[in-house]
């Protein structure tokens, strides 16, 4: 039998990218010619699955490429490639930016990965960066690492065109997988012992199965109903499409996690307009009211951008006040980063770096304070926790998550819970990121 070539894939960026790495792994291993390895040492290929969303995501990749030169020194035949958003954004240009890279594969071309790697072994430089209006990889079995939690991309791409965002250019237009293929994949996860599935998409609310006319709330209902023992999560939603029916669907099933990631980006209507977000502060707050009215024990997280072009001190204050008003359990907070090809790139990046940093720090400080206060309110309550494994710090302490996605650490010496077990934990202590508690009998 022919020796399989070893491929090491390193993943950067969002959950969709991590899922895509599993798709790439699925395609390559199915060919029978390649195997995925967990170690860069001794591999025949090193592929970086990259992100372009902010400039520093790309800087990280350039630094990593410099580092990879040492692997090339010890293995002359090593082939280095880029996959993902940066591959798509830079295309041919990658070869000018790094003489190490010989393979470039965009997010809609993973089906061709085997052919491209084959050709590169024969000495060719390989590039595949066409975007597709239909590709969903629904028939490809992702190569998942064993565990209790899995991702399924239910839709890909984005039609929103927020003015700062590169994603519509790197991942193309929205398209949904068939309902049938999603259900059968969750079935096989369920059969394989997985306890939790996260339905992924750049904008899951736009999901639509053309054939059965199933929209996202009804997809959630179907999955939750057929698999009552699975926890169902989803990311990401756009506030414009956060419909009453979606909130209603979440309230109908206990196994749909009461966790919503709802990026607001800015609290200022003028900036939201400049960002082409198509909602205003009032709409966002009204959606939050609806969520608070319908769901119990839920958690909210968000994305925030500091220092978008023309942002005034008053706009920034509006962001801070919106944070106070909503009270997010978590937030991903970023400095605005101009991305070539986007609409905002044509605006002057006029907020000086030190002001961006100061505003971002104010946002982070406020968020830490709010998160701590929110977590402290959990003290005394008991939650069902899905056990994920030993915590990083101490072997006897285990971690898991509540239905509303809070990380809980508990002493596991008495109960000896196993990975995937559900235990009831009474919260005794909290900080801004984590809850701590005791297992109840
Ligand atoms: N600069 C800073 N943050 C950005 N995001 C997207 N594009 C940019 C950019 N150009 C953030 C948004 C988005 C998250 C995934 O990344 O907050 O929701
Ligand atoms: Fe994910 Fe966006 Fe980064 Fe692409 S650019 S990897 S879609 S976060």
Short mmCIF file of C-alpha atoms and ligand atoms in Angstrom, two decimals:
data_model
loop_
_atom_site.label_atom_id
_atom_site.label_comp_id
_atom_site.label_asym_id
_atom_site.label_seq_id
_atom_site.Cartn_x
_atom_site.Cartn_y
_atom_site.Cartn_z
CA UNK A 1 0.00 0.00 0.00
CA UNK A 2 1.12 3.50 -0.82
CA UNK A 3 2.31 5.57 2.10
CA UNK A 4 -0.19 8.26 2.94
CA UNK A 5 1.08 11.81 2.95
CA UNK A 6 0.72 13.59 6.26
CA UNK A 7 -1.16 16.89 6.39
CA UNK A 8 -1.03 19.18 9.38
CA UNK A 9 -3.72 21.89 9.44
CA UNK A 10 -3.55 24.87 11.75
CA UNK A 11 -6.73 26.90 12.15
CA UNK A 12 -7.22 30.61 12.84
CA UNK A 13 -10.35 32.80 13.03
CA UNK A 14 -13.98 31.98 13.61
CA UNK A 15 -15.83 28.75 14.32
CA UNK A 16 -16.75 28.45 10.67
CA UNK A 17 -13.04 28.18 9.92
CA UNK A 18 -12.60 25.45 12.51
CA UNK A 19 -15.51 23.61 10.93
CA UNK A 20 -13.98 24.07 7.48
CA UNK A 21 -10.79 22.46 8.74
CA UNK A 22 -12.93 19.39 9.51
CA UNK A 23 -14.35 19.56 5.97
CA UNK A 24 -10.84 19.77 4.51
CA UNK A 25 -9.82 16.85 6.70
CA UNK A 26 -12.87 14.92 5.47
CA UNK A 27 -12.06 15.55 1.81
CA UNK A 28 -8.37 14.68 2.13
CA UNK A 29 -8.76 11.51 4.19
CA UNK A 30 -11.58 10.21 1.99
CA UNK A 31 -9.21 10.25 -0.98
CA UNK A 32 -7.16 7.56 0.76
CA UNK A 33 -3.96 9.38 -0.17
CA UNK A 34 -3.69 11.74 2.77
CA UNK A 35 -3.95 11.56 6.52
CA UNK A 36 -4.33 14.36 9.04
CA UNK A 37 -1.64 14.67 11.68
CA UNK A 38 -1.71 16.64 14.92
CA UNK A 39 1.99 17.50 14.68
CA UNK A 40 3.71 19.86 12.25
CA UNK A 41 6.98 17.96 12.76
CA UNK A 42 7.38 15.23 10.18
CA UNK A 43 4.38 16.30 8.12
CA UNK A 44 4.46 16.53 4.32
CA UNK A 45 2.08 19.48 4.23
CA UNK A 46 1.42 22.35 6.58
CA UNK A 47 -1.80 24.17 5.76
CA UNK A 48 -2.83 27.33 7.57
CA UNK A 49 -6.58 27.89 7.54
CA UNK A 50 -6.59 31.65 7.75
CA UNK A 51 -8.73 34.63 8.75
CA UNK A 52 -8.85 38.08 7.15
CA UNK A 53 -11.36 39.84 9.32
CA UNK A 54 -8.86 42.26 10.84
CA UNK A 55 -5.36 43.20 9.82
CA UNK A 56 -3.78 41.59 12.87
CA UNK A 57 -5.33 38.24 11.89
CA UNK A 58 -3.27 38.43 8.71
CA UNK A 59 -0.15 39.69 10.51
CA UNK A 60 -0.32 36.59 12.71
CA UNK A 61 -0.25 34.43 9.59
CA UNK A 62 2.76 36.24 8.11
CA UNK A 63 4.60 35.76 11.39
CA UNK A 64 3.67 32.11 11.43
CA UNK A 65 4.92 31.71 7.87
CA UNK A 66 8.30 33.15 8.89
CA UNK A 67 8.41 30.61 11.65
CA UNK A 68 7.54 27.75 9.30
CA UNK A 69 10.76 28.37 7.39
CA UNK A 70 12.57 26.34 10.05
CA UNK A 71 10.38 23.31 9.26
CA UNK A 72 11.23 23.72 5.62
CA UNK A 73 14.94 23.71 6.51
CA UNK A 74 14.65 20.35 8.22
CA UNK A 75 12.36 18.93 5.52
CA UNK A 76 13.14 20.19 2.03
CA UNK A 77 10.05 18.50 0.59
CA UNK A 78 7.62 20.20 2.96
CA UNK A 79 4.77 21.98 1.15
CA UNK A 80 3.13 24.95 2.81
CA UNK A 81 -0.33 26.16 1.86
CA UNK A 82 -2.94 28.72 2.82
CA UNK A 83 -6.64 27.97 3.03
CA UNK A 84 -9.57 30.11 4.16
CA UNK A 85 -10.35 33.79 3.98
CA UNK A 86 -6.85 35.18 3.51
CA UNK A 87 -6.26 32.73 0.65
CA UNK A 88 -9.47 33.98 -0.94
CA UNK A 89 -8.73 37.65 -0.36
CA UNK A 90 -5.14 37.69 -1.59
CA UNK A 91 -5.36 34.97 -4.26
CA UNK A 92 -2.29 35.04 -6.55
CA UNK A 93 -0.78 37.81 -4.43
CA UNK A 94 0.05 35.29 -1.69
CA UNK A 95 2.87 33.94 -3.84
CA UNK A 96 4.47 37.40 -4.02
CA UNK A 97 4.08 37.93 -0.29
CA UNK A 98 5.66 34.63 0.70
CA UNK A 99 7.97 32.40 -1.31
CA UNK A 100 7.20 29.57 1.08
CA UNK A 101 3.56 29.17 0.07
CA UNK A 102 2.90 26.82 -2.85
CA UNK A 103 -0.79 26.10 -2.36
CA UNK A 104 -3.72 28.54 -2.04
CA UNK A 105 -7.27 27.24 -1.50
CA UNK A 106 -10.31 29.44 -0.87
CA UNK A 107 -13.31 28.50 1.34
CA UNK A 108 -15.49 27.25 -1.55
CA UNK A 109 -12.80 25.08 -3.15
CA UNK A 110 -12.12 22.44 -0.51
CA UNK A 111 -13.64 19.73 -2.66
CA UNK A 112 -10.61 20.16 -4.95
CA UNK A 113 -8.07 19.96 -2.13
CA UNK A 114 -6.91 16.44 -3.05
CA UNK A 115 -6.28 17.34 -6.66
CA UNK A 116 -4.42 20.48 -5.69
CA UNK A 117 -2.20 18.73 -3.17
CA UNK A 118 -1.55 15.94 -5.72
CA UNK A 119 -0.41 18.52 -8.26
CA UNK A 120 1.77 20.29 -5.76
CA UNK A 121 3.55 17.01 -5.05
CA UNK A 122 4.33 16.93 -8.75
CA UNK A 123 5.94 20.35 -8.40
CA UNK A 124 3.08 22.60 -9.48
CA UNK A 125 1.97 25.71 -7.66
CA UNK A 126 -1.70 25.17 -6.80
CA UNK A 127 -4.39 27.81 -6.60
CA UNK A 128 -8.17 27.44 -6.35
CA UNK A 129 -10.14 30.47 -5.24
CA UNK A 130 -13.47 30.49 -7.06
CA UNK A 131 -16.43 31.40 -4.92
CA UNK A 132 -19.60 29.41 -5.40
CA UNK A 133 -23.28 30.28 -5.19
CA UNK A 134 -24.21 26.73 -4.26
CA UNK A 135 -21.39 25.00 -2.40
CA UNK A 136 -22.47 23.87 1.09
CA UNK A 137 -20.39 20.67 1.41
CA UNK A 138 -23.57 18.98 2.59
CA UNK A 139 -22.50 15.56 1.29
CA UNK A 140 -19.02 15.73 2.82
CA UNK A 141 -18.45 14.06 6.13
CA UNK A 142 -16.30 16.33 8.30
CA UNK A 143 -13.34 14.73 10.03
CA UNK A 144 -14.21 15.50 13.64
CA UNK A 145 -12.11 14.99 16.69
CA UNK A 146 -13.90 12.83 19.22
CA UNK A 147 -15.76 14.69 21.88
CA UNK A 148 -19.20 15.67 23.02
CA UNK A 149 -19.71 18.84 21.04
CA UNK A 150 -19.84 19.24 17.27
CA UNK A 151 -20.44 21.96 14.69
CA UNK A 152 -22.58 21.81 11.61
CA UNK A 153 -22.55 24.62 9.07
CA UNK A 154 -26.17 25.04 8.00
CA UNK A 155 -25.55 28.00 5.74
CA UNK A 156 -22.52 29.75 4.32
CA UNK A 157 -21.72 33.23 3.12
CA UNK A 158 -23.28 36.59 3.84
CA UNK A 159 -25.47 39.06 1.94
CA UNK A 160 -25.41 41.89 4.44
CA UNK A 161 -22.39 43.89 3.26
CA UNK A 162 -21.61 45.74 6.46
CA UNK A 163 -19.23 48.42 5.24
CA UNK A 164 -16.28 47.32 7.42
CA UNK A 165 -16.53 43.62 6.68
CA UNK A 166 -14.49 41.49 4.31
CA UNK A 167 -16.59 38.32 4.74
CA UNK A 168 -18.96 38.80 1.77
CA UNK A 169 -15.83 39.03 -0.40
CA UNK A 170 -14.02 36.05 1.11
CA UNK A 171 -16.98 33.76 1.62
CA UNK A 172 -19.45 34.87 -1.02
CA UNK A 173 -23.24 34.91 -1.02
CA UNK A 174 -25.65 33.17 1.33
CA UNK A 175 -26.67 29.60 0.60
CA UNK A 176 -28.31 26.99 2.82
CA UNK A 177 -27.93 23.27 3.20
CA UNK A 178 -30.93 21.01 2.83
CA UNK A 179 -32.97 20.24 5.93
CA UNK A 180 -32.64 16.55 5.20
CA UNK A 181 -28.84 16.63 5.15
CA UNK A 182 -28.72 18.55 8.44
CA UNK A 183 -31.08 16.13 10.19
CA UNK A 184 -29.14 13.12 8.98
CA UNK A 185 -25.86 14.64 10.14
CA UNK A 186 -27.27 15.39 13.60
CA UNK A 187 -28.56 11.80 13.65
CA UNK A 188 -25.09 10.43 13.05
CA UNK A 189 -23.64 12.75 15.71
CA UNK A 190 -26.30 11.55 18.13
CA UNK A 191 -25.49 7.93 17.28
CA UNK A 192 -21.79 8.71 17.76
CA UNK A 193 -22.32 9.90 21.34
CA UNK A 194 -22.19 13.64 20.77
CA UNK A 195 -24.28 15.59 23.28
CA UNK A 196 -24.29 19.03 21.77
CA UNK A 197 -24.45 20.50 18.31
CA UNK A 198 -23.87 24.09 17.24
CA UNK A 199 -25.60 25.16 14.05
CA UNK A 200 -23.20 27.51 12.32
CA UNK A 201 -23.52 30.24 9.76
CA UNK A 202 -22.37 33.82 9.18
CA UNK A 203 -26.03 34.69 9.52
CA UNK A 204 -28.06 31.64 10.56
CA UNK A 205 -31.33 33.60 10.66
CA UNK A 206 -31.30 33.70 6.87
CA UNK A 207 -31.40 29.91 6.68
CA UNK A 208 -33.95 28.64 4.17
CA UNK A 209 -34.44 25.15 2.82
CA UNK A 210 -35.93 25.96 -0.58
CA UNK A 211 -37.60 22.61 -1.05
CA UNK A 212 -39.53 22.36 2.21
CA UNK A 213 -39.61 26.14 2.79
CA UNK A 214 -38.15 25.51 6.26
CA UNK A 215 -36.79 28.68 7.83
CA UNK A 216 -34.37 28.91 10.74
CA UNK A 217 -36.88 28.87 13.64
CA UNK A 218 -38.50 25.79 12.14
CA UNK A 219 -35.16 24.12 11.55
CA UNK A 220 -34.38 24.67 15.24
CA UNK A 221 -37.75 23.23 16.22
CA UNK A 222 -37.24 20.15 14.05
CA UNK A 223 -33.74 19.41 15.36
CA UNK A 224 -34.77 20.04 18.97
CA UNK A 225 -37.83 17.83 18.65
CA UNK A 226 -36.14 14.88 16.94
CA UNK A 227 -33.12 14.95 19.27
CA UNK A 228 -34.43 15.78 22.75
CA UNK A 229 -31.20 14.61 24.43
CA UNK A 230 -28.97 16.85 22.34
CA UNK A 231 -28.26 20.42 23.32
CA UNK A 232 -28.77 22.70 20.33
CA UNK A 233 -26.82 25.93 19.96
CA UNK A 234 -26.41 28.37 17.11
CA UNK A 235 -24.24 31.30 15.97
CA UNK A 236 -24.37 33.99 14.57
CA UNK A 237 -27.49 36.15 14.28
CA UNK A 238 -28.00 39.54 12.73
CA UNK A 239 -30.22 41.85 14.84
CA UNK A 240 -32.30 42.66 11.79
CA UNK A 241 -33.32 39.02 11.39
CA UNK A 242 -33.76 38.17 15.08
CA UNK A 243 -37.43 37.41 14.59
CA UNK A 244 -40.19 36.94 17.18
CA UNK A 245 -40.63 33.44 15.85
CA UNK A 246 -36.98 32.58 16.51
CA UNK A 247 -37.27 33.78 20.11
CA UNK A 248 -40.54 31.86 20.36
CA UNK A 249 -38.90 28.66 19.04
CA UNK A 250 -36.15 29.02 21.66
CA UNK A 251 -38.73 29.32 24.41
CA UNK A 252 -40.56 26.18 23.26
CA UNK A 253 -37.73 23.67 23.76
CA UNK A 254 -35.59 23.11 26.84
CA UNK A 255 -32.79 21.62 24.79
CA UNK A 256 -32.35 24.73 22.65
CA UNK A 257 -29.69 26.64 24.54
CA UNK A 258 -30.77 29.98 25.89
CA UNK A 259 -27.70 31.69 24.60
CA UNK A 260 -27.80 34.36 21.93
CA UNK A 261 -24.83 35.97 20.26
CA UNK A 262 -26.19 39.19 18.83
CA UNK A 263 -23.52 41.61 17.59
CA UNK A 264 -24.54 45.26 17.90
CA UNK A 265 -21.19 46.81 16.77
CA UNK A 266 -22.06 50.38 17.81
CA UNK A 267 -24.61 52.11 20.03
CA UNK A 268 -24.80 55.18 17.79
CA UNK A 269 -27.45 55.37 15.08
CA UNK A 270 -25.25 57.50 12.87
CA UNK A 271 -22.40 54.98 13.03
CA UNK A 272 -24.79 52.04 12.54
CA UNK A 273 -25.94 53.78 9.40
CA UNK A 274 -22.36 54.31 8.21
CA UNK A 275 -21.78 50.61 8.88
CA UNK A 276 -24.82 49.68 6.78
CA UNK A 277 -26.20 47.61 9.63
CA UNK A 278 -29.82 48.35 8.63
CA UNK A 279 -31.13 48.65 12.18
CA UNK A 280 -30.95 51.34 14.80
CA UNK A 281 -30.42 51.38 18.52
CA UNK A 282 -34.17 51.34 19.21
CA UNK A 283 -34.66 48.23 17.09
CA UNK A 284 -31.78 46.47 18.82
CA UNK A 285 -33.09 47.31 22.30
CA UNK A 286 -36.57 46.26 21.32
CA UNK A 287 -35.22 42.83 20.25
CA UNK A 288 -33.44 42.55 23.63
CA UNK A 289 -36.73 43.40 25.41
CA UNK A 290 -38.46 40.64 23.51
CA UNK A 291 -35.74 38.16 24.47
CA UNK A 292 -35.95 39.19 28.12
CA UNK A 293 -39.72 38.84 28.02
CA UNK A 294 -39.74 35.34 26.49
CA UNK A 295 -36.68 33.54 27.84
CA UNK A 296 -35.57 32.66 31.36
CA UNK A 297 -31.98 32.03 32.45
CA UNK A 298 -30.58 33.19 29.14
CA UNK A 299 -27.24 34.74 28.31
CA UNK A 300 -26.36 37.33 25.71
CA UNK A 301 -23.11 38.09 24.03
CA UNK A 302 -22.15 40.58 21.37
CA UNK A 303 -19.46 42.03 19.11
CA UNK A 304 -18.38 45.66 19.40
CA UNK A 305 -16.15 47.78 17.18
CA UNK A 306 -14.34 50.81 18.62
CA UNK A 307 -13.11 53.67 16.46
CA UNK A 308 -15.03 53.22 13.23
CA UNK A 309 -14.29 56.18 10.87
CA UNK A 310 -15.90 59.46 12.02
CA UNK A 311 -16.80 58.02 15.46
CA UNK A 312 -17.09 60.91 17.90
CA UNK A 313 -16.82 60.84 21.67
CA UNK A 314 -20.60 61.06 21.75
CA UNK A 315 -20.95 57.99 19.50
CA UNK A 316 -18.55 56.14 21.75
CA UNK A 317 -20.61 57.10 24.82
CA UNK A 318 -23.68 55.72 23.05
CA UNK A 319 -21.88 52.36 22.73
CA UNK A 320 -21.04 52.38 26.44
CA UNK A 321 -24.60 53.28 27.42
CA UNK A 322 -26.06 50.55 25.25
CA UNK A 323 -23.77 48.07 26.98
CA UNK A 324 -25.08 49.29 30.36
CA UNK A 325 -28.66 49.12 29.20
CA UNK A 326 -28.46 45.55 27.89
CA UNK A 327 -25.96 43.97 30.28
CA UNK A 328 -24.12 41.46 28.13
CA UNK A 329 -22.73 38.30 29.67
CA UNK A 330 -19.86 38.35 27.21
CA UNK A 331 -18.48 40.41 24.37
CA UNK A 332 -15.88 40.26 21.62
CA UNK A 333 -14.44 43.74 21.42
CA UNK A 334 -12.31 45.05 18.58
CA UNK A 335 -10.54 48.11 17.29
CA UNK A 336 -11.71 49.06 13.83
CA UNK A 337 -9.34 47.70 11.20
CA UNK A 338 -9.64 48.97 7.60
CA UNK A 339 -9.99 46.13 5.08
CA UNK A 340 -9.14 46.71 1.46
CA UNK A 341 -12.05 46.22 -0.91
CA UNK A 342 -14.73 47.09 1.67
CA UNK A 343 -16.81 50.27 1.45
CA UNK A 344 -15.44 51.66 4.70
CA UNK A 345 -11.93 51.34 3.28
CA UNK A 346 -12.75 54.32 1.09
CA UNK A 347 -13.50 56.39 4.18
CA UNK A 348 -10.54 57.95 5.94
CA UNK A 349 -9.42 55.86 8.93
CA UNK A 350 -9.53 59.09 10.91
CA UNK A 351 -9.59 57.96 14.53
CA UNK A 352 -6.02 58.13 15.87
CA UNK A 353 -4.65 54.85 17.20
CA UNK A 354 -4.35 56.09 20.79
CA UNK A 355 -8.00 57.16 20.81
CA UNK A 356 -9.09 53.81 19.39
CA UNK A 357 -7.09 52.04 22.10
CA UNK A 358 -8.50 54.26 24.86
CA UNK A 359 -12.07 53.71 23.68
CA UNK A 360 -11.54 49.97 23.33
CA UNK A 361 -10.10 49.82 26.85
CA UNK A 362 -13.10 51.70 28.24
CA UNK A 363 -15.37 49.20 26.50
CA UNK A 364 -13.39 46.23 27.85
CA UNK A 365 -13.31 47.62 31.42
CA UNK A 366 -17.03 48.28 31.40
CA UNK A 367 -17.77 44.83 29.98
CA UNK A 368 -15.64 43.12 32.64
CA UNK A 369 -17.51 45.00 35.34
CA UNK A 370 -20.91 44.11 33.88
CA UNK A 371 -19.99 40.46 33.34
CA UNK A 372 -18.76 40.12 36.91
CA UNK A 373 -21.95 41.66 38.26
CA UNK A 374 -24.08 39.38 36.10
CA UNK A 375 -22.14 36.30 37.13
CA UNK A 376 -22.35 37.24 40.81
CA UNK A 377 -26.12 37.20 40.44
CA UNK A 378 -25.86 33.50 39.57
CA UNK A 379 -24.53 32.67 43.06
CA UNK A 380 -26.99 30.46 44.91
CA UNK A 381 -28.68 29.17 41.75
CA UNK A 382 -28.38 25.57 40.53
CA UNK A 383 -27.76 24.67 36.91
CA UNK A 384 -27.52 21.57 34.80
CA UNK A 385 -23.92 21.41 33.58
CA UNK A 386 -22.74 19.35 30.63
CA UNK A 387 -19.34 18.04 31.70
CA UNK A 388 -16.52 18.69 29.23
CA UNK A 389 -13.46 17.48 31.18
CA UNK A 390 -10.79 18.47 33.72
CA UNK A 391 -10.15 22.21 34.00
CA UNK A 392 -6.80 23.56 32.86
CA UNK A 393 -5.60 24.49 36.33
CA UNK A 394 -6.34 21.48 38.51
CA UNK A 395 -7.05 17.85 37.68
CA UNK A 396 -9.64 17.38 40.42
CA UNK A 397 -11.56 20.40 39.18
CA UNK A 398 -13.72 19.80 36.15
CA UNK A 399 -15.40 22.20 33.78
CA UNK A 400 -18.61 22.20 31.85
CA UNK A 401 -21.24 24.55 30.52
CA UNK A 402 -24.76 25.49 31.50
CA UNK A 403 -27.53 25.65 28.93
CA UNK A 404 -26.92 29.39 28.74
CA UNK A 405 -23.28 28.79 27.84
CA UNK A 406 -21.66 29.79 31.13
CA UNK A 407 -18.46 28.00 32.02
CA UNK A 408 -18.76 26.28 35.41
CA UNK A 409 -15.87 24.81 37.40
CA UNK A 410 -16.62 22.21 40.08
CA UNK A 411 -14.76 19.78 42.28
CA UNK A 412 -15.25 16.33 40.77
CA UNK A 413 -13.66 14.15 43.44
CA UNK A 414 -16.94 13.09 45.08
CA UNK A 415 -19.17 12.71 42.04
CA UNK A 416 -16.59 11.44 39.52
CA UNK A 417 -18.64 12.68 36.59
CA UNK A 418 -17.46 11.54 33.18
CA UNK A 419 -17.09 13.60 30.02
CA UNK A 420 -20.58 14.10 28.59
CA UNK A 421 -22.39 13.56 31.91
CA UNK A 422 -24.91 16.12 33.05
CA UNK A 423 -24.59 17.19 36.67
CA UNK A 424 -26.45 19.73 38.75
CA UNK A 425 -24.12 22.35 40.17
CA UNK A 426 -24.96 24.97 42.77
CA UNK A 427 -23.05 28.16 42.10
CA UNK A 428 -21.02 29.41 45.09
CA UNK A 429 -18.56 31.88 43.56
CA UNK A 430 -18.06 33.85 40.35
CA UNK A 431 -15.73 36.14 38.45
CA UNK A 432 -16.24 37.96 35.16
CA UNK A 433 -15.54 34.88 33.03
CA UNK A 434 -16.36 31.82 35.11
CA UNK A 435 -18.79 30.39 37.67
CA UNK A 436 -17.64 28.03 40.43
CA UNK A 437 -19.84 25.64 42.36
CA UNK A 438 -20.55 22.35 44.11
CA UNK A 439 -22.14 19.29 42.56
CA UNK A 440 -25.51 18.49 44.08
CA UNK A 441 -26.57 14.88 44.58
N1 LIG B 1 -12.50 45.80 12.03
C1 LIG B 1 -12.77 45.45 13.29
N2 LIG B 1 -13.64 44.49 13.62
C2 LIG B 1 -14.28 43.85 12.62
N3 LIG B 1 -15.19 42.87 12.62
C3 LIG B 1 -15.49 42.57 11.35
N4 LIG B 1 -14.81 43.34 10.51
C4 LIG B 1 -14.04 44.16 11.27
C5 LIG B 1 -13.11 45.19 10.99
N5 LIG B 1 -12.84 45.56 9.73
C6 LIG B 1 -15.73 42.29 13.84
C7 LIG B 1 -17.23 42.52 13.94
C8 LIG B 1 -17.79 41.17 13.64
C9 LIG B 1 -16.73 40.26 14.19
C10 LIG B 1 -16.74 38.87 13.66
O1 LIG B 1 -15.53 40.89 13.83
O2 LIG B 1 -17.53 42.92 15.26
O3 LIG B 1 -19.05 40.95 14.24
FE1 LIG B 2 -14.28 33.67 9.81
FE2 LIG B 2 -14.66 36.13 8.92
FE3 LIG B 2 -12.27 35.40 9.71
FE4 LIG B 2 -13.29 34.43 7.47
S1 LIG B 2 -12.80 36.56 7.86
S2 LIG B 2 -12.24 33.25 9.07
S3 LIG B 2 -15.44 34.28 8.02
S4 LIG B 2 -14.05 35.59 11.01
#
